[in-house]
Each structure stands twice: as C-alpha cells, then as structure tokens.
C-alpha cells in the first residue's frame, strides 16, 4: 500500500533517562510528511530536533507511539532490520560531514554501495554520476582534508544520494559553513527536491536556510508551535 | 590503570624505537617501495574486490603506529620461535633417544667407572639384546678450547646399539680393521675439514699415555651421518682396546654401559634385574632409560624449560598489553566514523568483523615477519653452531605453534575493541561529541 504520505508519526513519546532523572522530550507528537516535501524543522537548541530526525531515520526509537514509513511500521523493527532499512531508504547529511578521513572522495561516495550487490564497475558508474551532480567530478581522488568545508559537504551529499534513496535527512547541513557556501549547498538540496523528487527533512536554526524549504515547522519544548514568519 | 598502561606503552614504543632502529628500518623501506611502485594500490584493489577495503585502509592509516606495532609483534614471535627452537634442539637428545635403550652407570655417580666384567654379566641377563661399553675420553684438538666429544667404545657393539649412526659398509670394515681408526660425525668433519684417511692428534684433558703425553694419534676411518636431521653428529668414537692399551690409568674398567632391550616393555624388568645383580658387588649400578638419563643430564645445566617458559611468557604478555592497548585506542579514535558507518547501514556484525580482521592482519604481518626472521637466524646459526648444538632446525611444529599464537594474539587484541564497536550506540556516540 503506497500513499503520498511518506512519514506518519502517531502519538510519539520519547524520553531519556540520565541517572535518576527522566527527561521527557516528546509527549505525544503527531506529524505527517508527504512524498516530495522539503520540510525545514526549526527550534531552539535542546528542543529535540536531532532526536526527531534520529527517530525518522531509524537511528533512534520512540519510547512509545508509532512511526509509519511508506505504509509500514518502522518503530518495531530490530536493530539489524533498521540497519538494512536505512541503507535502502535514507540518505544522511550531517553538520560535520562525517566523511572517512582515510578514503578519497570517490571512495567515500562509494560506501553505501558496498552494502548493495552492484559490481565494482556499476559502483564506479554510480559514484561518477553522483559526483558530477554535486559538481565535484574533478575532485574524486582528493582526500577530505584536501577539500574545503563546502566541498566536503557536497561529497557528503553525493554519498547520501548515490544509492538513490527516497528520503534525505539533514541535521544542520549548513551549520558549519559561511553564508555563501551555505547557499550553494541549499540550492543543491532544492534541486534534488525539485528535479529529482527527493523528500527532504532538514533541521536548522537558521531562518534563511529554512527559506529554501517548501514549509517550515517550529519545535519548542517537544511540540510544534505556530510561528508567524513575517516574510 | 589505563593511564599507567598508556605510559608504559609509550615508553616501550619510543624506547624500543630508538634502540632497534636498524631492525625496523627494513619495514619502512618495504612500505616506501610499496607506496612508490603502487603495490599497495594493487593490494587495495584486491581488498575492494573482497570487501576488505575499509579494513585495509584503517590498518594503514597511521604507518608509524602500524610499523611500531608490527615491530613489537615481530620481536615477540622472533623470541618465541628462536627460543622454542633452541629448547627443541637441547631436548633433541632426550626426544631422539631410542625407547629400548638403557644406560648403566655407577650408582655413586655417572663419572665413576664400572668393572669390565660387568659387560658380559649384563649381556647374560634375560631381555638384553646388545650391550656396548663406553669410556669418556675428554678430547680436544690442539687447544683445550676446541673440545670434541670423544668416546672409546667397542666398535661392533657400538654400531649395533646406536642404529642412528649411519655409515657405509666400506667405512665400517675400515674402522673395525684399524686399531687406531676413529669414526667422526659429519658436523665434526665439516667444522674441522677432516677427511677419511687424515691422521688426527687427539688430546685428552683427563688421561695421559704411556709415551708420557696427552696426545693419541688417530686415523679417520669414516664419517657418519645421523639417521634423522636432529641427531647430532658432532662427536667421535674410537677403539676401546687402543685406549686401554695406551693409557696409564690402568685396570679393566669401563665408563658406563649402554644396552638395548628386546622390547621397550621389558625396560623396567631388565633395569631392575641389572641393579639387583650387582647389589652386593663392590660397584653398585644405577640403570635407567637413556631418555631419563639424558633428561637428568640436561637438567643439570639448569632448569631450561622453566627459564624458556619465563622469557617467552614475559615477552608475550608485554606485547599483548602494548598491542591490545594500541588497538583499543585506535578504535576509540574512530568512534565517530564507526557511528557514521552504522548510520549508513553497515551492520554491527560487519563492523565487528572488520575490526577483528584488522587485528588479525596486524598479528599476521608482525608474526610472520618474526617467524621469517627467526628462520633466517636459525639457518644462519645452524652451521655455525652445529658443533655445540646439533639438530638446530626451525621445525614445522614450532612454526605451527607460532601461527597458532598469531591467531590467538589477533583474537585477544581485537575482541575488546570489536565488541565495543559492535555495541556502540549511534545516538550516544554522536551526542558525546
Ligand atoms: N542520548 C541522550 N541521553 C540523554 N539525553 C539526551 C540524549 N540525546 C539528547 N538528549 C537530550 O535531549 C534534549 C534534546 O536533544 P536534541 O534532540 O539533540 O536537541 P536539538 O538537536 O534540538 O538541539 C536535550 O536536552 C539533550 O540534552
Ligand atoms: Mg541537534
């Protein structure tokens, strides 16, 4: 069963226990994300943005409630199953790029493909395509330390899209970049959303970054709040 | 505790680095050649094809650390292989002793003589096959420092009792027919360059002869080989008659008797019968198997086994600490990378495998370098030491043991970091930063 609803969160609760105290992050969150959406999630530090993204990405699981993805529940999957699910469906983009320092750009991009049955030749092909898309084909043999922050993030984007996942999850993708470079990255995400139909969920605390998204949700104390964005 | 270990590891690393520069330099050169000729890219391509690419890259990400760790492991396996080989060589006499051979010595101690008449009396005891009597000559060539194990024996019975001594019929006949004839082992012949027909003045540091000197002229009748490679051929035997008729000590006596029994099962019975036979005589006897006798002899040199065990154990334990600690630190540095891999969808099990493979590779690279070096050293020392320590070979058994220890080392040092990585939680790993 496929609907145009990609994500459906129903009554999601999440709390952490640190020593004796229990911190409640979400207490019954409902949320829907449509296929092809470009959603920005904003909110003050500690409001639970990363935690939400982790649950969407199957990296973390809710304490209770349901997370549906493309008509299937993912919150009850085992760790091994989630691992496979992530490899098949999600591309991750992190604030600090998280590239493997000892691998060159092409090898970094290739990583997700090592989990597929593609031949070395097919992998090479896909890596080239992905690197061309982020306009870094000429830097394929460079190590991360030989690239600028913006270039590293583009390699990370190539890595996220190389296995052609439906969904991209980005946690403060421009948090470590200057304005100009950040705009380049955001344009790239916009392109992926508009031309390649990728659904994107992006966490940010930068309003101008959020302006690239189709819609923005504001998170505060574990709840979505209405906020007037007077243009 | 970990802090102390870290400091110890540092001291061991950098201290060792300075002292042993000449030894690990070859590793660097090999690495350099690999890098320049692209051999490491070749290996890398192979690793990609086999899915071991990440492991390989991780292993080589810090060449200095890799070099030092490999070096430490190499030293451990060098010590292990050489020391075990030495021990095997020392024990070769014990291991190679025939099962059905008994030694009869004076019960006071084995340097005291026995009457010649005992030979026939022993021979008459039921279960005894052949008996040879032997006298220690205390031989040396020219200089007392050039000692040569030399024994005066009854030739025919000697060759019957010692079947390991291999010689052709011609040489046998020549020796039996020449009163001054001497049989020398191959190792001895090689060491001194002696050939059949050479006249050798053999000196004794115990006996003097009737001409008033310490030198006996002997002629090389034949050169014998050992039936097994480990049988030492670094000694000489000559005629008892020649010895007795020329030495001034006088009397009809022999040093000790060596005999074979018809069946090893009879050993105990025969030994008992012999000692009982002479229990009321002037010279009482002590009969034991040659194995037990040789073992007792070696143990006089010192408790070799225990000493060797101590060295090997200490070396291994130290290396284990250093390597284990290095591995744990190396993996801890990679916490973020491991969390990223897990996020991308690499299973905990595959990451466990990668890290264990890495520690295995490390153990094998260092271990085989050590084993190889030990082989070169033993081969080099073989001819050089043949005189004193015959049967010096790095045996398959030692090599297999070393490989077994490599596997063990890889497992033990890799298990903790691999488990840590296996259990690493993505969320906590990222929020820790
Ligand atoms: N693994 C964890 N253990 C305990 N508390 C956590 C953990 N992860 C996050 N938190 C807490 O949950 C709250 C929300 O964290 P997070 O989702 O990272 O916020 P944001 O990304 O919006 O800054 C914070 O108070 C944080 O301290
Ligand atoms: Mg965050």
XYZ file of C-alpha atoms and ligand atoms in Angstrom:
692
model
C 0.000 0.000 0.000
C 1.501 3.302 -1.079
C 0.013 6.678 -0.355
C 1.520 10.064 -0.886
C 2.175 10.177 2.852
C 5.779 9.124 3.347
C 6.024 9.533 7.106
C 3.236 9.254 9.630
C 4.035 9.755 13.331
C 1.254 8.836 15.759
C 1.452 9.767 19.414
C 5.229 9.527 19.579
C 6.684 9.803 23.057
C 10.363 9.946 23.764
C 12.249 10.348 26.995
C 15.826 9.874 28.067
C 16.936 8.677 31.452
C 20.097 10.237 32.721
C 20.969 8.769 36.083
C 17.872 9.082 38.244
C 16.055 11.796 36.316
C 13.949 11.208 33.240
C 13.914 13.894 30.564
C 10.749 13.980 28.503
C 11.485 15.238 25.002
C 8.221 14.368 23.235
C 4.940 13.622 24.893
C 2.605 12.523 22.141
C 3.795 14.034 18.865
C 1.728 13.690 15.673
C 3.188 14.542 12.306
C 2.867 13.743 8.621
C 5.380 14.234 5.850
C 4.303 13.967 2.249
C 6.241 12.394 -0.546
C 8.241 15.074 -2.358
C 8.138 17.509 0.545
C 11.039 19.734 1.552
C 10.485 20.324 5.223
C 12.560 22.519 7.477
C 12.408 21.949 11.227
C 13.486 24.867 13.357
C 13.676 25.383 17.049
C 15.966 26.408 19.892
C 18.858 24.248 20.928
C 17.735 21.304 23.028
C 14.188 21.358 21.674
C 14.520 17.837 20.298
C 15.240 18.466 16.604
C 18.045 15.930 16.367
C 16.083 13.427 18.401
C 13.161 13.725 15.999
C 15.422 13.322 12.998
C 17.029 10.265 14.603
C 13.631 8.657 15.020
C 12.691 9.439 11.414
C 15.963 7.899 10.285
C 15.529 4.739 12.315
C 18.659 5.551 14.296
C 16.697 6.012 17.498
C 13.354 4.583 18.514
C 10.403 6.231 20.304
C 9.603 5.200 23.866
C 6.028 4.693 22.693
C 3.828 5.612 19.737
C 4.073 4.622 16.101
C 6.304 5.633 13.218
C 4.990 4.662 9.790
C 7.108 4.923 6.683
C 5.583 4.347 3.252
C 2.807 2.263 4.776
C 4.983 0.135 7.067
C 5.782 0.489 10.757
C 9.453 1.002 11.453
C 9.471 1.641 15.185
C 9.151 -2.035 15.979
C 11.952 -3.229 13.689
C 15.034 -4.852 15.165
C 18.381 -3.106 15.019
C 19.560 -5.322 12.178
C 16.376 -4.709 10.190
C 16.637 -0.962 10.767
C 20.197 -1.051 9.549
C 19.066 -2.568 6.230
C 16.091 -0.220 6.062
C 18.343 2.810 6.452
C 20.684 1.573 3.738
C 17.756 1.156 1.340
C 15.687 4.255 2.068
C 17.599 7.075 3.698
C 20.440 9.378 2.805
C 22.058 11.169 5.740
C 23.750 14.556 5.674
C 25.454 15.713 8.863
C 26.611 19.058 10.168
C 30.253 17.973 10.277
C 30.083 15.992 7.009
C 31.324 12.785 8.707
C 33.462 11.619 5.831
C 36.020 8.828 6.342
C 39.325 10.700 6.550
C 41.396 7.910 5.018
C 39.175 7.467 1.952
C 39.186 9.787 -1.054
C 36.014 11.500 -2.251
C 35.056 8.720 -4.660
C 35.590 6.008 -2.040
C 33.535 7.970 0.466
C 30.710 8.268 -2.008
C 31.001 4.567 -2.776
C 30.478 3.490 0.862
C 26.673 2.981 0.752
C 27.074 0.968 -2.442
C 29.287 -1.550 -0.630
C 26.062 -2.669 1.017
C 24.479 -3.472 -2.351
C 25.136 -6.239 -4.848
C 26.448 -3.873 -7.502
C 29.651 -4.849 -9.293
C 32.765 -2.710 -8.959
C 32.099 -1.314 -12.424
C 28.485 -0.423 -11.654
C 29.576 1.161 -8.392
C 32.138 3.260 -10.214
C 29.477 4.427 -12.647
C 27.088 5.476 -9.875
C 29.844 7.263 -7.971
C 30.798 9.257 -11.062
C 27.191 10.269 -11.675
C 26.728 11.362 -8.063
C 29.956 13.354 -8.057
C 29.010 15.054 -11.322
C 25.690 16.031 -9.812
C 27.427 17.845 -6.960
C 29.954 19.270 -9.433
C 32.967 17.579 -7.884
C 33.910 15.069 -10.572
C 37.372 16.615 -10.796
C 37.984 16.093 -7.076
C 37.219 12.365 -6.990
C 40.729 11.394 -5.928
C 41.073 14.012 -3.202
C 41.066 13.182 0.476
C 38.580 15.058 2.708
C 41.382 17.068 4.307
C 42.285 18.350 0.845
C 38.783 19.768 0.333
C 37.059 22.889 1.686
C 34.103 22.585 4.058
C 31.610 23.256 1.294
C 33.260 20.695 -0.969
C 33.249 18.133 1.831
C 29.549 18.702 2.360
C 28.973 18.206 -1.348
C 30.831 14.901 -1.170
C 28.553 14.027 1.739
C 25.509 14.903 -0.392
C 26.824 12.721 -3.199
C 27.228 9.905 -0.666
C 23.661 10.458 0.520
C 22.142 10.231 -2.940
C 24.389 7.635 -4.572
C 22.139 4.719 -3.728
C 19.082 6.721 -4.851
C 17.095 6.798 -1.588
C 13.623 8.348 -1.336
C 14.442 10.482 1.635
C 17.263 12.774 2.679
C 17.690 13.653 6.346
C 19.892 16.645 7.037
C 20.919 17.767 10.509
C 22.149 21.369 10.359
C 23.752 20.786 6.952
C 24.980 24.362 6.750
C 25.727 24.859 10.431
C 29.459 24.809 9.827
C 29.567 26.835 6.598
C 29.722 30.503 5.654
C 26.729 32.237 4.116
C 27.803 31.929 0.528
C 28.785 28.269 0.697
C 25.657 27.534 2.679
C 23.535 28.986 -0.113
C 25.277 26.747 -2.642
C 24.523 23.682 -0.560
C 20.915 24.707 -0.016
C 20.426 25.324 -3.740
C 21.728 21.864 -4.345
C 19.218 20.396 -1.885
C 16.474 22.392 -3.543
C 17.485 20.999 -6.908
C 17.422 17.449 -5.551
C 13.935 18.078 -4.223
C 12.507 19.773 -7.280
C 14.208 17.955 -10.139
C 14.858 14.528 -8.626
C 11.819 14.280 -6.383
C 13.733 13.602 -3.204
C 11.830 14.109 0.004
C 13.972 16.180 2.341
C 13.735 16.817 6.054
C 16.218 19.426 7.225
C 16.922 20.560 10.754
C 18.273 24.066 11.038
C 18.186 27.070 13.321
C 18.990 29.451 10.500
C 15.807 31.153 9.118
C 17.408 31.931 5.773
C 18.306 28.252 5.369
C 14.717 27.355 6.185
C 13.510 29.722 3.469
C 14.728 27.232 0.849
C 12.244 24.642 2.109
C 8.638 24.266 0.968
C 7.401 24.525 4.536
C 8.789 25.051 8.000
C 7.761 23.602 11.348
C 8.800 25.142 14.638
C 9.635 22.876 17.504
C 9.553 24.127 21.061
C 9.582 22.019 24.216
C 8.683 18.942 22.219
C 5.726 20.440 20.401
C 5.150 22.109 17.048
C 4.143 25.691 17.536
C 2.648 28.197 15.097
C 5.023 30.999 14.390
C 4.395 33.973 12.267
C 7.128 34.289 9.706
C 6.503 37.840 8.678
C 8.333 37.500 5.400
C 45.196 1.817 35.279
C 44.745 2.655 31.597
C 46.827 5.756 32.181
C 49.665 3.648 33.531
C 49.302 1.295 30.595
C 49.424 4.205 28.196
C 52.615 5.497 29.734
C 54.131 2.021 29.685
C 53.124 1.611 26.065
C 54.691 4.952 25.187
C 57.949 4.115 26.932
C 58.040 0.689 25.311
C 57.319 2.171 21.901
C 59.722 5.076 21.790
C 62.455 3.386 23.811
C 62.255 0.380 21.568
C 62.111 2.591 18.519
C 65.471 4.196 19.230
C 67.316 1.083 20.283
C 66.083 -1.039 17.433
C 66.191 1.405 14.562
C 68.260 -0.935 12.345
C 65.750 -3.730 12.623
C 62.566 -1.898 11.769
C 64.155 0.210 9.075
C 63.512 -2.602 6.540
C 59.786 -2.263 7.257
C 59.941 1.360 6.302
C 61.840 0.590 3.162
C 59.293 -2.066 2.201
C 56.490 0.376 2.898
C 58.224 3.014 0.817
C 58.679 0.633 -2.116
C 55.026 -0.410 -1.818
C 53.976 3.207 -1.901
C 56.170 4.147 -4.862
C 55.563 1.119 -7.048
C 51.847 1.086 -6.429
C 51.904 -2.398 -4.936
C 49.798 -1.125 -2.066
C 47.234 0.097 -4.593
C 47.255 -3.401 -6.031
C 46.604 -4.823 -2.582
C 43.942 -2.174 -2.041
C 42.183 -3.184 -5.256
C 42.195 -6.771 -4.113
C 40.739 -5.681 -0.803
C 37.984 -3.744 -2.559
C 37.078 -6.792 -4.585
C 36.898 -8.851 -1.432
C 35.137 -6.198 0.611
C 38.111 -5.754 2.918
C 38.946 -2.334 1.601
C 37.938 -0.407 4.700
C 39.873 -2.773 6.907
C 42.953 -2.314 4.802
C 42.663 1.464 4.805
C 42.157 1.514 8.542
C 45.156 -0.704 9.084
C 47.418 1.558 7.048
C 46.004 4.909 8.126
C 48.877 5.538 10.526
C 52.006 3.968 9.073
C 54.155 4.879 12.077
C 51.806 3.228 14.509
C 51.436 0.253 12.221
C 55.216 -0.046 11.903
C 55.799 0.115 15.639
C 53.075 -2.338 16.492
C 54.213 -4.758 13.813
C 57.719 -4.399 15.096
C 56.676 -5.252 18.637
C 54.796 -8.299 17.419
C 57.715 -9.299 15.241
C 60.077 -9.233 18.213
C 57.686 -11.363 20.248
C 57.477 -14.004 17.548
C 61.201 -13.833 16.909
C 61.847 -14.582 20.571
C 59.231 -17.267 20.632
C 60.462 -19.066 17.525
C 64.172 -18.867 18.291
C 63.824 -19.807 21.930
C 61.491 -22.697 21.220
C 63.840 -23.938 18.514
C 66.766 -23.766 20.934
C 64.804 -25.672 23.500
C 63.857 -28.308 20.952
C 67.480 -28.665 19.931
C 68.571 -29.004 23.560
C 65.936 -31.613 24.145
C 66.629 -33.377 20.876
C 68.916 -35.783 22.684
C 66.087 -36.676 25.001
C 63.433 -36.875 22.324
C 65.537 -38.893 19.934
C 66.730 -41.460 22.461
C 65.630 -44.880 21.417
C 62.821 -46.218 23.543
C 64.542 -49.513 24.196
C 67.919 -48.137 25.235
C 69.105 -48.329 28.842
C 72.153 -46.775 30.456
C 74.007 -48.495 33.290
C 76.155 -46.196 35.411
C 77.900 -46.457 38.761
C 75.347 -45.704 41.463
C 77.745 -43.261 43.170
C 77.533 -41.067 40.062
C 77.994 -41.433 36.368
C 81.638 -40.350 36.319
C 82.684 -43.341 38.423
C 83.874 -46.392 36.459
C 82.447 -49.908 36.316
C 84.440 -53.171 36.136
C 84.893 -54.588 32.627
C 83.473 -57.921 33.778
C 80.042 -56.302 34.048
C 79.723 -56.239 30.266
C 79.291 -59.983 29.913
C 77.235 -60.281 33.075
C 74.771 -57.712 31.750
C 74.723 -59.375 28.385
C 73.631 -62.625 30.036
C 70.571 -61.067 31.648
C 67.283 -62.041 30.067
C 65.754 -59.414 27.786
C 69.071 -57.720 26.947
C 69.759 -57.574 23.207
C 73.078 -55.785 22.702
C 75.489 -54.130 25.107
C 78.234 -51.621 24.425
C 80.655 -50.223 26.966
C 81.832 -46.661 26.647
C 84.590 -44.510 28.155
C 84.693 -40.753 28.252
C 87.949 -39.581 26.672
C 87.698 -35.849 27.374
C 89.016 -34.999 23.934
C 90.107 -31.808 22.342
C 92.015 -30.826 19.205
C 95.192 -28.770 19.652
C 93.648 -26.266 22.059
C 91.636 -27.221 25.166
C 89.063 -24.719 23.965
C 88.373 -26.876 20.906
C 86.584 -29.596 22.774
C 85.411 -32.653 20.942
C 83.040 -35.151 22.450
C 85.077 -38.338 22.091
C 84.331 -41.810 23.470
C 86.259 -45.039 23.464
C 83.883 -47.877 22.558
C 83.669 -51.458 21.454
C 83.151 -50.792 17.682
C 80.929 -53.694 16.635
C 78.557 -53.442 19.538
C 78.520 -49.669 19.324
C 77.049 -49.738 15.832
C 74.546 -52.373 16.915
C 73.305 -50.331 19.857
C 73.331 -46.964 18.056
C 71.352 -47.597 14.915
C 71.073 -43.845 14.306
C 74.731 -43.787 13.347
C 74.627 -44.352 9.596
C 77.779 -45.430 7.769
C 78.575 -47.409 4.622
C 79.962 -50.939 4.740
C 83.388 -49.962 3.446
C 83.979 -47.437 6.214
C 82.654 -49.912 8.745
C 85.148 -52.546 7.633
C 87.961 -49.977 7.578
C 87.188 -48.914 11.131
C 86.908 -52.450 12.508
C 90.248 -53.343 10.900
C 92.236 -50.310 12.049
C 93.253 -50.268 15.704
C 93.783 -46.507 15.601
C 90.717 -45.920 13.499
C 88.198 -43.287 14.519
C 84.676 -42.578 13.298
C 83.738 -38.928 13.163
C 80.361 -37.290 12.645
C 79.538 -35.176 9.613
C 79.254 -31.965 11.643
C 82.693 -32.525 13.129
C 84.203 -33.330 9.723
C 82.735 -30.121 8.313
C 83.831 -27.996 11.247
C 87.477 -29.118 11.119
C 87.679 -30.019 7.435
C 88.714 -33.602 8.161
C 88.596 -36.330 5.517
C 88.844 -40.102 5.531
C 92.498 -41.110 5.901
C 93.537 -37.978 7.819
C 95.785 -38.557 10.823
C 94.485 -36.570 13.762
C 96.351 -35.955 17.012
C 93.599 -36.114 19.613
C 94.386 -34.751 23.050
C 92.736 -35.712 26.321
C 92.259 -33.356 29.210
C 91.895 -36.311 31.583
C 94.267 -39.082 30.566
C 97.927 -39.444 29.767
C 99.501 -42.175 27.668
C 102.495 -44.395 28.127
C 104.664 -42.205 25.918
C 104.272 -39.517 28.535
C 101.955 -37.203 26.641
C 98.271 -36.453 26.349
C 98.062 -36.964 22.609
C 96.712 -40.035 20.838
C 97.230 -40.323 17.134
C 94.073 -41.481 15.353
C 93.122 -42.013 11.740
C 89.750 -41.051 10.315
C 88.214 -44.342 9.111
C 84.830 -42.975 8.183
C 82.398 -40.121 8.511
C 78.943 -40.982 9.789
C 75.616 -39.277 9.288
C 72.605 -39.172 11.565
C 69.514 -41.131 10.622
C 67.396 -38.054 11.449
C 68.359 -34.454 10.855
C 68.122 -33.780 14.552
C 70.608 -36.469 15.532
C 73.782 -34.601 16.432
C 76.871 -35.691 14.523
C 79.318 -33.559 16.449
C 81.295 -36.333 18.151
C 83.854 -39.052 17.557
C 84.225 -42.666 18.655
C 87.360 -44.846 18.630
C 88.628 -48.262 19.754
C 88.414 -49.113 23.435
C 91.318 -51.535 23.015
C 93.626 -48.838 21.673
C 92.656 -46.589 24.567
C 93.132 -49.249 27.267
C 96.496 -50.447 25.968
C 97.966 -46.968 25.837
C 96.595 -45.052 28.820
C 98.343 -45.045 32.194
C 95.327 -45.159 34.473
C 95.423 -48.957 34.270
C 92.848 -51.573 35.079
C 89.997 -53.293 33.397
C 87.279 -50.725 33.670
C 84.651 -49.004 31.570
C 82.861 -45.676 31.966
C 79.326 -46.905 31.548
C 77.249 -49.375 29.597
C 74.559 -48.705 27.057
C 72.303 -51.571 26.089
C 69.216 -52.282 24.067
C 66.395 -54.455 25.282
C 64.475 -56.862 23.093
C 61.321 -54.832 23.687
C 60.702 -51.458 25.409
C 58.114 -53.235 27.550
C 60.943 -55.133 29.176
C 62.877 -51.978 30.153
C 61.763 -51.850 33.741
C 62.243 -55.534 34.363
C 65.691 -55.551 32.807
C 66.806 -52.421 34.683
C 65.705 -53.956 37.931
C 67.435 -57.264 37.154
C 70.716 -55.483 36.379
C 70.729 -53.387 39.547
C 69.838 -56.451 41.607
C 72.609 -58.499 40.000
C 75.212 -56.058 41.291
C 73.558 -55.048 44.543
C 76.094 -56.990 46.619
C 79.117 -56.160 44.492
C 81.722 -53.528 45.126
C 80.400 -51.254 42.395
C 76.656 -50.986 42.527
C 74.801 -49.824 39.454
C 72.036 -47.452 38.592
C 70.154 -48.377 35.430
C 67.719 -46.046 33.735
C 66.346 -45.425 30.283
C 68.525 -43.302 28.049
C 65.698 -40.760 27.911
C 65.629 -40.322 31.664
C 69.403 -40.270 31.756
C 69.713 -37.534 29.114
C 66.971 -35.543 30.731
C 68.698 -35.657 34.105
C 71.883 -34.584 32.363
C 70.235 -31.572 30.723
C 68.516 -30.572 33.912
C 71.936 -30.205 35.479
C 72.615 -27.324 33.097
C 69.708 -25.505 34.652
C 66.026 -25.775 34.510
C 65.933 -24.825 30.883
C 62.273 -25.445 30.347
C 61.197 -23.129 33.119
C 63.616 -20.413 32.096
C 62.452 -20.513 28.496
C 58.848 -20.501 29.554
C 59.562 -17.407 31.647
C 61.169 -15.491 28.785
C 58.515 -16.356 26.258
C 55.691 -15.675 28.637
C 57.060 -12.277 29.666
C 57.671 -11.225 26.079
C 54.238 -12.332 25.006
C 52.437 -10.707 27.856
C 54.199 -7.397 27.281
C 53.409 -7.444 23.576
C 49.830 -8.394 24.291
C 49.445 -5.359 26.539
C 51.041 -2.997 24.049
C 49.128 -4.287 21.041
C 45.846 -4.620 22.888
C 46.141 -1.112 24.250
C 47.056 0.283 20.842
C 44.070 -1.406 19.266
C 41.653 -0.124 21.880
C 42.968 3.428 21.492
C 42.937 3.203 17.713
C 39.322 2.092 17.673
C 38.263 4.644 20.258
C 39.630 7.376 17.997
C 37.309 6.085 15.319
C 34.118 6.246 17.382
C 32.602 8.901 15.115
C 33.489 7.000 11.970
C 32.015 3.795 13.307
C 28.824 5.606 14.254
C 28.677 7.080 10.738
C 29.141 3.662 9.139
C 26.373 2.292 11.311
C 24.108 5.189 10.331
C 24.772 4.493 6.654
C 23.523 0.959 7.227
C 26.650 -1.103 7.945
C 25.560 -3.814 10.342
C 27.086 -4.140 13.797
C 28.247 -7.596 12.808
C 30.119 -6.425 9.730
C 31.876 -3.728 11.742
C 32.797 -6.321 14.364
C 34.244 -8.410 11.538
C 36.200 -5.518 10.080
C 37.926 -4.732 13.351
C 38.695 -8.330 14.157
C 40.110 -8.780 10.650
C 42.259 -5.735 11.202
C 43.750 -7.069 14.423
C 44.253 -10.459 12.785
C 46.074 -8.874 9.864
C 48.233 -6.949 12.290
C 49.119 -10.102 14.204
C 49.875 -11.961 10.980
C 52.023 -9.241 9.422
C 54.123 -8.861 12.579
C 54.038 -12.552 13.393
C 55.168 -13.781 10.010
C 57.918 -11.157 9.934
C 59.152 -12.525 13.273
C 58.840 -16.118 12.168
C 60.670 -15.355 8.933
C 63.437 -13.533 10.755
C 63.750 -16.433 13.191
C 64.046 -18.828 10.269
C 66.833 -16.755 8.721
C 68.636 -16.553 12.061
C 68.347 -20.258 12.801
C 69.516 -21.181 9.293
C 72.429 -18.794 9.699
C 73.390 -20.161 13.093
C 72.896 -23.781 12.052
C 76.297 -24.442 10.514
C 77.956 -22.076 12.920
C 76.524 -23.832 15.976
C 76.477 -27.368 14.610
C 79.422 -28.188 16.882
C 77.736 -27.286 20.125
C 74.087 -27.516 19.325
C 73.295 -30.110 16.718
C 69.801 -30.519 15.389
C 69.101 -26.796 15.246
C 66.142 -26.523 12.860
C 63.034 -24.365 12.975
C 60.635 -27.258 12.828
C 57.150 -27.291 11.335
C 55.819 -27.866 14.825
C 57.347 -24.614 16.076
C 56.047 -22.737 13.026
C 52.558 -24.147 13.551
C 52.673 -23.181 17.214
C 53.728 -19.653 16.247
C 50.856 -19.394 13.761
C 48.509 -20.631 16.449
C 49.728 -17.864 18.730
C 49.261 -15.309 15.951
C 45.616 -16.297 15.673
C 45.315 -16.097 19.438
C 47.017 -12.702 19.573
C 44.747 -11.353 16.837
C 41.668 -12.644 18.591
C 42.594 -11.448 22.058
C 43.681 -7.966 20.991
C 40.797 -7.493 18.555
C 37.966 -8.839 20.625
C 37.555 -5.971 23.093
C 37.626 -3.136 20.515
C 35.464 -5.163 18.132
C 32.896 -5.736 20.854
C 32.973 -2.064 21.812
C 32.325 -1.123 18.195
C 29.605 -3.763 17.933
C 27.787 -2.333 20.916
C 28.398 1.326 20.048
C 25.120 3.223 20.076
C 24.794 5.763 17.270
C 22.827 8.333 19.267
C 25.143 8.399 22.257
C 28.216 8.291 20.021
C 27.098 11.455 18.220
C 25.769 13.294 21.277
C 29.058 12.662 23.088
C 30.891 14.954 20.690
N 21.407 10.167 24.361
C 20.865 11.083 25.176
N 20.820 10.868 26.500
C 20.286 11.759 27.312
N 19.779 12.941 26.911
C 19.801 13.243 25.612
C 20.366 12.323 24.662
N 20.244 12.882 23.430
C 19.646 14.092 23.617
N 19.389 14.299 24.910
C 18.725 15.473 25.459
O 17.527 15.656 24.776
C 17.276 17.024 24.522
C 17.066 17.251 23.034
O 18.280 16.974 22.354
P 18.443 17.199 20.807
O 17.418 16.389 20.104
O 19.850 16.885 20.458
O 18.172 18.731 20.631
P 18.481 19.709 19.428
O 19.018 18.890 18.312
O 17.165 20.343 19.125
O 19.457 20.716 19.940
C 18.448 17.798 25.078
O 18.105 18.287 26.347
C 19.529 16.737 25.221
O 20.366 17.038 26.307
Mg 20.881 18.929 17.221
